[in-house]
Coordinates of C-alpha atoms and ligand atoms in Angstrom, one line a residue:
M1 CA 33.1 -20.2 -37.2
T2 CA 30.7 -21.0 -40.1
R3 CA 27.1 -20.3 -39.1
T4 CA 24.6 -23.0 -39.8
P5 CA 20.8 -22.4 -39.8
P6 CA 19.5 -21.9 -36.3
L7 CA 18.5 -24.8 -34.1
L8 CA 16.8 -22.5 -31.7
E9 CA 15.3 -19.1 -32.4
V10 CA 13.9 -16.9 -29.6
N11 CA 12.0 -13.8 -30.9
A12 CA 10.9 -10.9 -28.6
L13 CA 10.4 -13.3 -25.7
K14 CA 8.7 -11.8 -22.6
K15 CA 7.9 -13.2 -19.3
H16 CA 6.0 -11.0 -16.9
F17 CA 4.9 -12.3 -13.5
P18 CA 1.8 -10.7 -12.0
L19 CA 2.0 -9.2 -8.5
R20 CA -1.0 -9.8 -6.4
G21 CA -2.0 -7.9 -3.3
G22 CA -4.8 -6.1 -1.5
L23 CA -7.8 -7.7 0.2
L24 CA -9.1 -9.4 -2.9
G25 CA -5.7 -10.6 -4.1
G26 CA -6.0 -8.7 -7.4
V27 CA -3.1 -8.0 -9.8
T28 CA -1.4 -4.9 -8.5
G29 CA 1.6 -4.8 -10.9
Q30 CA 4.0 -6.9 -12.9
V31 CA 7.6 -8.2 -12.5
Y32 CA 9.1 -7.6 -16.0
A33 CA 11.6 -10.5 -15.6
V34 CA 12.2 -10.9 -19.4
D35 CA 11.1 -8.1 -21.6
G36 CA 11.7 -8.7 -25.3
V37 CA 14.7 -11.0 -25.8
T38 CA 15.8 -12.1 -29.2
F39 CA 18.6 -14.5 -30.1
S40 CA 19.3 -17.7 -32.0
I41 CA 21.6 -20.7 -31.5
A42 CA 22.9 -22.8 -34.4
K43 CA 23.4 -26.5 -34.3
G44 CA 26.6 -27.3 -32.4
E45 CA 27.0 -23.7 -31.2
T46 CA 27.3 -22.4 -27.6
L47 CA 25.7 -19.1 -26.8
S48 CA 26.3 -17.7 -23.3
L49 CA 23.7 -15.6 -21.6
V50 CA 25.4 -13.6 -18.9
G51 CA 24.5 -10.9 -16.5
E52 CA 24.1 -10.2 -12.8
S53 CA 21.7 -12.1 -10.6
G54 CA 18.1 -11.2 -11.2
C55 CA 18.7 -10.0 -14.8
G56 CA 16.2 -12.6 -16.2
K57 CA 18.7 -15.0 -17.8
S58 CA 17.4 -18.1 -15.9
T59 CA 13.8 -17.1 -16.7
V60 CA 14.7 -17.2 -20.4
G61 CA 16.0 -20.8 -19.9
K62 CA 12.8 -21.8 -18.1
A63 CA 10.6 -20.3 -20.8
I64 CA 12.4 -22.1 -23.5
L65 CA 12.1 -25.4 -21.6
R66 CA 8.4 -24.6 -21.0
L67 CA 8.9 -24.9 -17.3
I68 CA 7.0 -21.6 -17.3
D69 CA 4.8 -20.2 -20.1
P70 CA 6.1 -17.1 -21.9
T71 CA 3.9 -14.0 -21.7
D72 CA 4.7 -13.0 -25.3
G73 CA 7.1 -13.7 -28.1
E74 CA 8.0 -16.9 -29.9
V75 CA 10.4 -19.8 -29.5
W76 CA 11.2 -22.0 -32.5
L77 CA 13.1 -25.3 -32.5
D78 CA 14.4 -26.6 -35.8
G79 CA 11.8 -24.6 -37.7
A80 CA 8.8 -25.6 -35.5
R81 CA 7.2 -23.2 -33.1
I82 CA 7.2 -24.6 -29.5
D83 CA 6.2 -21.7 -27.2
N84 CA 2.5 -22.3 -27.9
L85 CA 2.4 -26.1 -27.9
P86 CA -0.3 -27.6 -25.6
A87 CA 1.0 -29.7 -22.7
S88 CA 0.0 -32.9 -24.6
Q89 CA 2.5 -32.1 -27.4
L90 CA 5.5 -31.1 -25.2
R91 CA 6.9 -34.6 -25.0
P92 CA 9.1 -34.5 -28.1
L93 CA 10.4 -31.1 -27.0
R94 CA 11.4 -32.4 -23.6
R95 CA 13.5 -35.1 -25.3
R96 CA 15.3 -32.6 -27.6
I97 CA 16.0 -29.8 -25.0
Q98 CA 17.5 -30.9 -21.7
V99 CA 18.8 -28.9 -18.7
V100 CA 21.7 -29.1 -16.3
F101 CA 21.0 -27.2 -13.1
Q102 CA 23.3 -25.3 -10.8
D103 CA 23.0 -27.6 -7.8
P104 CA 23.6 -31.2 -8.8
F105 CA 22.8 -32.5 -5.3
S106 CA 19.3 -31.2 -5.2
S107 CA 18.5 -32.0 -8.8
L108 CA 19.4 -35.7 -8.3
N109 CA 17.1 -38.0 -6.3
P110 CA 19.2 -39.0 -3.3
R111 CA 17.3 -42.4 -3.0
M112 CA 18.1 -43.4 -6.6
R113 CA 21.2 -45.2 -7.7
V114 CA 23.2 -43.5 -10.5
R115 CA 22.2 -46.2 -12.9
D116 CA 18.5 -45.5 -12.3
I117 CA 19.0 -41.7 -12.5
I118 CA 20.6 -42.0 -15.9
A119 CA 18.2 -44.7 -17.1
E120 CA 15.1 -42.7 -16.1
P121 CA 14.9 -40.6 -19.3
L122 CA 15.8 -43.7 -21.5
R123 CA 12.7 -45.5 -20.1
N124 CA 10.5 -42.4 -20.0
F125 CA 11.0 -41.7 -23.7
G126 CA 10.9 -45.4 -24.6
L127 CA 14.5 -45.3 -25.9
A128 CA 15.7 -48.6 -24.3
D129 CA 14.5 -51.5 -22.2
G130 CA 15.8 -54.7 -20.7
G131 CA 19.5 -55.3 -20.8
E132 CA 19.9 -52.5 -23.4
V133 CA 19.4 -50.0 -20.6
D134 CA 22.6 -51.0 -18.7
D135 CA 24.6 -50.8 -21.9
R136 CA 23.3 -47.3 -22.7
V137 CA 24.0 -46.2 -19.1
A138 CA 27.5 -47.6 -19.2
T139 CA 28.2 -45.8 -22.5
L140 CA 26.9 -42.5 -21.0
M141 CA 29.2 -43.1 -17.9
D142 CA 32.1 -43.4 -20.3
T143 CA 31.0 -40.2 -22.2
V144 CA 31.0 -38.1 -19.0
R145 CA 34.3 -39.7 -17.8
L146 CA 32.8 -41.6 -14.8
P147 CA 33.9 -45.1 -13.9
R148 CA 31.3 -47.7 -15.0
D149 CA 31.4 -49.4 -11.6
A150 CA 30.1 -46.3 -10.0
M151 CA 26.6 -46.8 -11.5
R152 CA 25.5 -48.7 -8.4
R153 CA 26.3 -45.9 -6.0
F154 CA 24.1 -43.1 -4.7
P155 CA 24.5 -39.4 -5.4
H156 CA 25.8 -38.6 -1.9
E157 CA 28.8 -40.9 -2.5
F158 CA 30.1 -38.5 -5.2
S159 CA 31.9 -35.2 -5.2
G160 CA 30.2 -32.0 -6.5
G161 CA 32.0 -32.3 -9.9
Q162 CA 31.1 -36.0 -10.2
R163 CA 27.5 -35.2 -9.4
Q164 CA 27.4 -32.6 -12.1
R165 CA 28.8 -35.3 -14.5
I166 CA 25.9 -37.5 -13.6
G167 CA 23.5 -34.6 -14.3
I168 CA 25.1 -34.1 -17.7
A169 CA 24.8 -37.9 -18.5
R170 CA 21.1 -37.7 -17.6
A171 CA 20.7 -34.7 -19.9
L172 CA 22.5 -36.6 -22.7
A173 CA 20.5 -39.8 -22.3
P174 CA 17.5 -38.9 -24.4
G175 CA 19.7 -37.7 -27.3
A176 CA 19.1 -34.0 -26.8
D177 CA 20.1 -31.4 -29.5
L178 CA 20.3 -28.5 -27.1
I179 CA 21.3 -28.5 -23.4
I180 CA 20.6 -25.5 -21.3
C181 CA 23.2 -25.2 -18.6
D182 CA 21.7 -23.0 -15.9
E183 CA 24.7 -21.8 -13.8
A184 CA 25.8 -25.4 -14.2
V185 CA 29.3 -24.8 -12.8
S186 CA 28.7 -21.8 -10.4
A187 CA 28.6 -23.9 -7.3
L188 CA 31.8 -25.8 -8.0
D189 CA 35.4 -25.1 -7.0
V190 CA 37.6 -23.4 -9.5
S191 CA 39.6 -26.4 -10.7
V192 CA 36.4 -28.6 -10.9
K193 CA 34.7 -25.8 -12.8
A194 CA 37.4 -25.9 -15.4
Q195 CA 37.0 -29.7 -15.7
I196 CA 33.3 -29.5 -16.3
V197 CA 33.7 -26.7 -18.8
N198 CA 36.3 -28.8 -20.6
L199 CA 34.0 -31.8 -20.5
L200 CA 31.1 -29.7 -22.0
S201 CA 33.4 -28.4 -24.7
D202 CA 34.6 -31.9 -25.6
L203 CA 31.0 -33.2 -25.7
Q204 CA 30.0 -30.4 -27.9
D205 CA 32.7 -31.4 -30.4
E206 CA 32.0 -35.1 -30.1
L207 CA 28.2 -35.0 -30.3
G208 CA 27.5 -31.7 -32.1
L209 CA 25.5 -30.4 -29.2
A210 CA 24.2 -26.9 -29.0
L211 CA 24.5 -25.2 -25.6
L212 CA 22.8 -22.3 -24.0
F213 CA 25.2 -21.5 -21.2
I214 CA 23.6 -19.3 -18.5
S215 CA 26.1 -17.8 -16.2
H216 CA 27.0 -14.7 -14.2
D217 CA 30.7 -15.5 -14.7
L218 CA 32.3 -14.0 -17.9
A219 CA 35.6 -15.5 -17.0
I220 CA 34.2 -19.0 -17.3
V221 CA 32.3 -18.5 -20.6
E222 CA 35.4 -17.1 -22.3
H223 CA 36.8 -20.6 -22.6
L224 CA 33.6 -22.3 -23.8
T225 CA 31.4 -20.1 -25.8
H226 CA 31.1 -19.1 -29.5
R227 CA 29.0 -16.0 -28.8
V228 CA 27.9 -14.1 -25.8
A229 CA 24.6 -12.2 -25.1
V230 CA 24.8 -9.8 -22.1
M231 CA 21.5 -9.2 -20.2
Y232 CA 20.5 -6.4 -18.0
L233 CA 17.2 -6.1 -16.3
G234 CA 15.2 -8.3 -18.6
K235 CA 16.8 -7.2 -21.9
I236 CA 19.8 -8.1 -24.0
V237 CA 22.1 -5.0 -24.1
E238 CA 24.9 -6.6 -26.2
I239 CA 25.4 -9.7 -28.3
A240 CA 28.6 -10.6 -30.2
E241 CA 31.1 -13.3 -31.1
R242 CA 33.2 -14.2 -28.1
R243 CA 36.5 -12.7 -29.5
T244 CA 34.8 -9.5 -30.6
L245 CA 33.0 -9.0 -27.2
F246 CA 36.1 -9.7 -25.1
A247 CA 38.4 -7.5 -27.4
N248 CA 36.0 -4.7 -28.1
P249 CA 32.9 -4.5 -25.8
R250 CA 30.6 -1.7 -26.9
H251 CA 28.0 -1.4 -24.1
P252 CA 29.1 0.3 -20.9
Y253 CA 27.6 -2.6 -18.9
T254 CA 29.6 -5.2 -20.8
R255 CA 32.7 -3.1 -20.2
A256 CA 32.0 -3.0 -16.5
L257 CA 31.4 -6.7 -16.3
L258 CA 34.6 -7.4 -18.3
S259 CA 36.7 -5.0 -16.2
A260 CA 35.9 -7.2 -13.2
V261 CA 37.3 -10.4 -14.9
P262 CA 40.7 -11.3 -13.4
V263 CA 43.6 -11.3 -15.8
P264 CA 46.1 -14.2 -15.5
D265 CA 49.1 -11.9 -15.9
P266 CA 49.6 -10.0 -12.6
T267 CA 51.6 -7.3 -14.4
A268 CA 48.8 -6.6 -16.8
R269 CA 46.7 -3.5 -16.1
R270 CA 43.0 -3.3 -16.4
D271 CA 40.9 -0.3 -15.6
R272 CA 38.2 -1.5 -13.3
I273 CA 34.8 0.2 -13.8
I274 CA 33.0 0.2 -10.6
L275 CA 29.2 0.4 -11.0
T276 CA 27.5 2.4 -8.2
G277 CA 24.0 1.6 -6.9
D278 CA 21.9 -1.5 -7.0
V279 CA 20.2 -3.1 -10.0
P280 CA 16.8 -1.4 -10.1
S281 CA 13.7 -3.5 -9.4
P282 CA 12.2 -5.3 -12.4
I283 CA 8.8 -4.3 -11.0
S284 CA 9.4 -0.7 -12.2
P285 CA 12.3 -0.6 -14.6
P286 CA 13.8 2.9 -15.2
P287 CA 12.5 4.8 -18.2
G288 CA 14.7 5.3 -21.2
C289 CA 17.8 3.1 -21.0
R290 CA 17.4 0.7 -18.1
F291 CA 21.0 1.0 -17.3
H292 CA 21.0 4.8 -16.9
T293 CA 20.7 4.8 -13.1
R294 CA 24.2 3.1 -12.9
C295 CA 25.9 4.1 -16.1
P296 CA 29.0 6.2 -15.7
Y297 CA 28.4 7.8 -19.1
V298 CA 24.7 8.7 -18.7
F299 CA 23.5 11.8 -20.5
D300 CA 20.0 13.4 -20.9
R301 CA 18.8 11.3 -23.8
C302 CA 19.4 8.1 -21.9
R303 CA 16.8 9.0 -19.3
T304 CA 13.9 9.3 -21.7
E305 CA 14.7 7.3 -24.9
E306 CA 15.2 3.6 -24.9
P307 CA 18.2 2.6 -27.0
L308 CA 17.5 -0.2 -29.5
L309 CA 19.7 -3.2 -30.0
R310 CA 21.4 -2.4 -33.3
E311 CA 24.3 -3.5 -35.4
V312 CA 27.6 -1.8 -34.2
G313 CA 30.1 -4.1 -36.0
E314 CA 30.3 -7.4 -37.8
G315 CA 28.2 -9.8 -35.9
Q316 CA 27.9 -7.4 -32.9
K317 CA 24.9 -5.6 -31.7
A318 CA 24.6 -3.2 -28.7
A319 CA 21.8 -1.0 -27.2
C320 CA 23.5 2.3 -26.3
H321 CA 23.0 5.9 -27.5
L322 CA 26.8 6.4 -27.1
D323 CA 27.3 4.3 -30.2
E324 CA 25.9 7.1 -32.2
L325 CA 28.4 9.6 -30.7
P326 CA 32.2 10.0 -31.1
A327 CA 32.4 10.1 -27.3
L328 CA 32.5 6.3 -27.3
R329 CA 36.1 6.4 -28.2
M330 CA 36.8 8.1 -24.8
L331 CA 35.5 5.1 -22.8
P332 CA 38.2 3.1 -21.0
Q333 CA 39.0 -0.3 -22.6
A334 CA 38.7 -3.4 -20.5
A335 CA 41.7 -5.0 -22.2
Ligands
SF4_401 FE1 24.8 4.5 -20.6 FE2 23.2 6.0 -22.0 FE3 24.4 4.0 -23.2 FE4 22.4 3.6 -21.4 S1 22.3 4.6 -23.4 S2 24.4 2.5 -21.5 S3 22.8 5.2 -20.0 S4 25.4 5.8 -22.3

């Protein structure tokens, strides 16, 4: 894929949540939810942010959307810095970056008809009024492959997949350049998941949308994404083009995640890498490599020295000391 200039740039983004306690309710610690995350997304590109629950991927999405304020770092949209904009100047940003949440039922007002749900952003941003609203809503219903006559119905009258289509139509309504899909298909059945992924992929081609696809499911992102960034405990540990990452993962954590992805061919063999132990608490991340408490290849240096995210191949970066050692060749492939 030919890379175009970034639509979104995220530089060294941090989000730390203060922990309060004691009699006076003072700050007693920090939750290091996101701790220095850097990536970019080009116009029309999909970047998937993957990792286990609690790794900070949804917090990254919320910080970009300014649903929460970042602690440090920068976010740029189309060459303009947006992380430090005052609330009064956030309106244009809200139009250009939209979100589709995991649970379409709770993110849609059950008392509003579909027509009004989709029309809301059109009216809020002054993009249509009068009879024009119905025309725009009807076009958006076509775009997400929902029947036009369904616009008078309420969210509870739709299936989970249809409700997610309504959420996508609402996100498309203000003419967004970037849609953040936060576990947008996680709650759906397998076949419905595939339909929504196909829809997003088609919309991307038709409308030139950029997507930040946040998911714990590597199997799903394989069919949608251009690049993948793998997060662990608040940091990106590997980022690469999709084909490169799936064919030649370099970080042991990526290898472990990939080894758990089912293969369609029942005769194919995949060496499963079982990670032991739980994800450490983001309140006190381990020193050195944050993955060292679970890594099957840990050695002394990992416990004291943090590996930096560095180039390990064309368009591929990983944060692992093993990449400086020939021992990497001994690691099982997740092919
Ligand atoms: Fe494992 Fe060490 Fe690499 Fe971390 S730096 S992933 S602990 S081998």
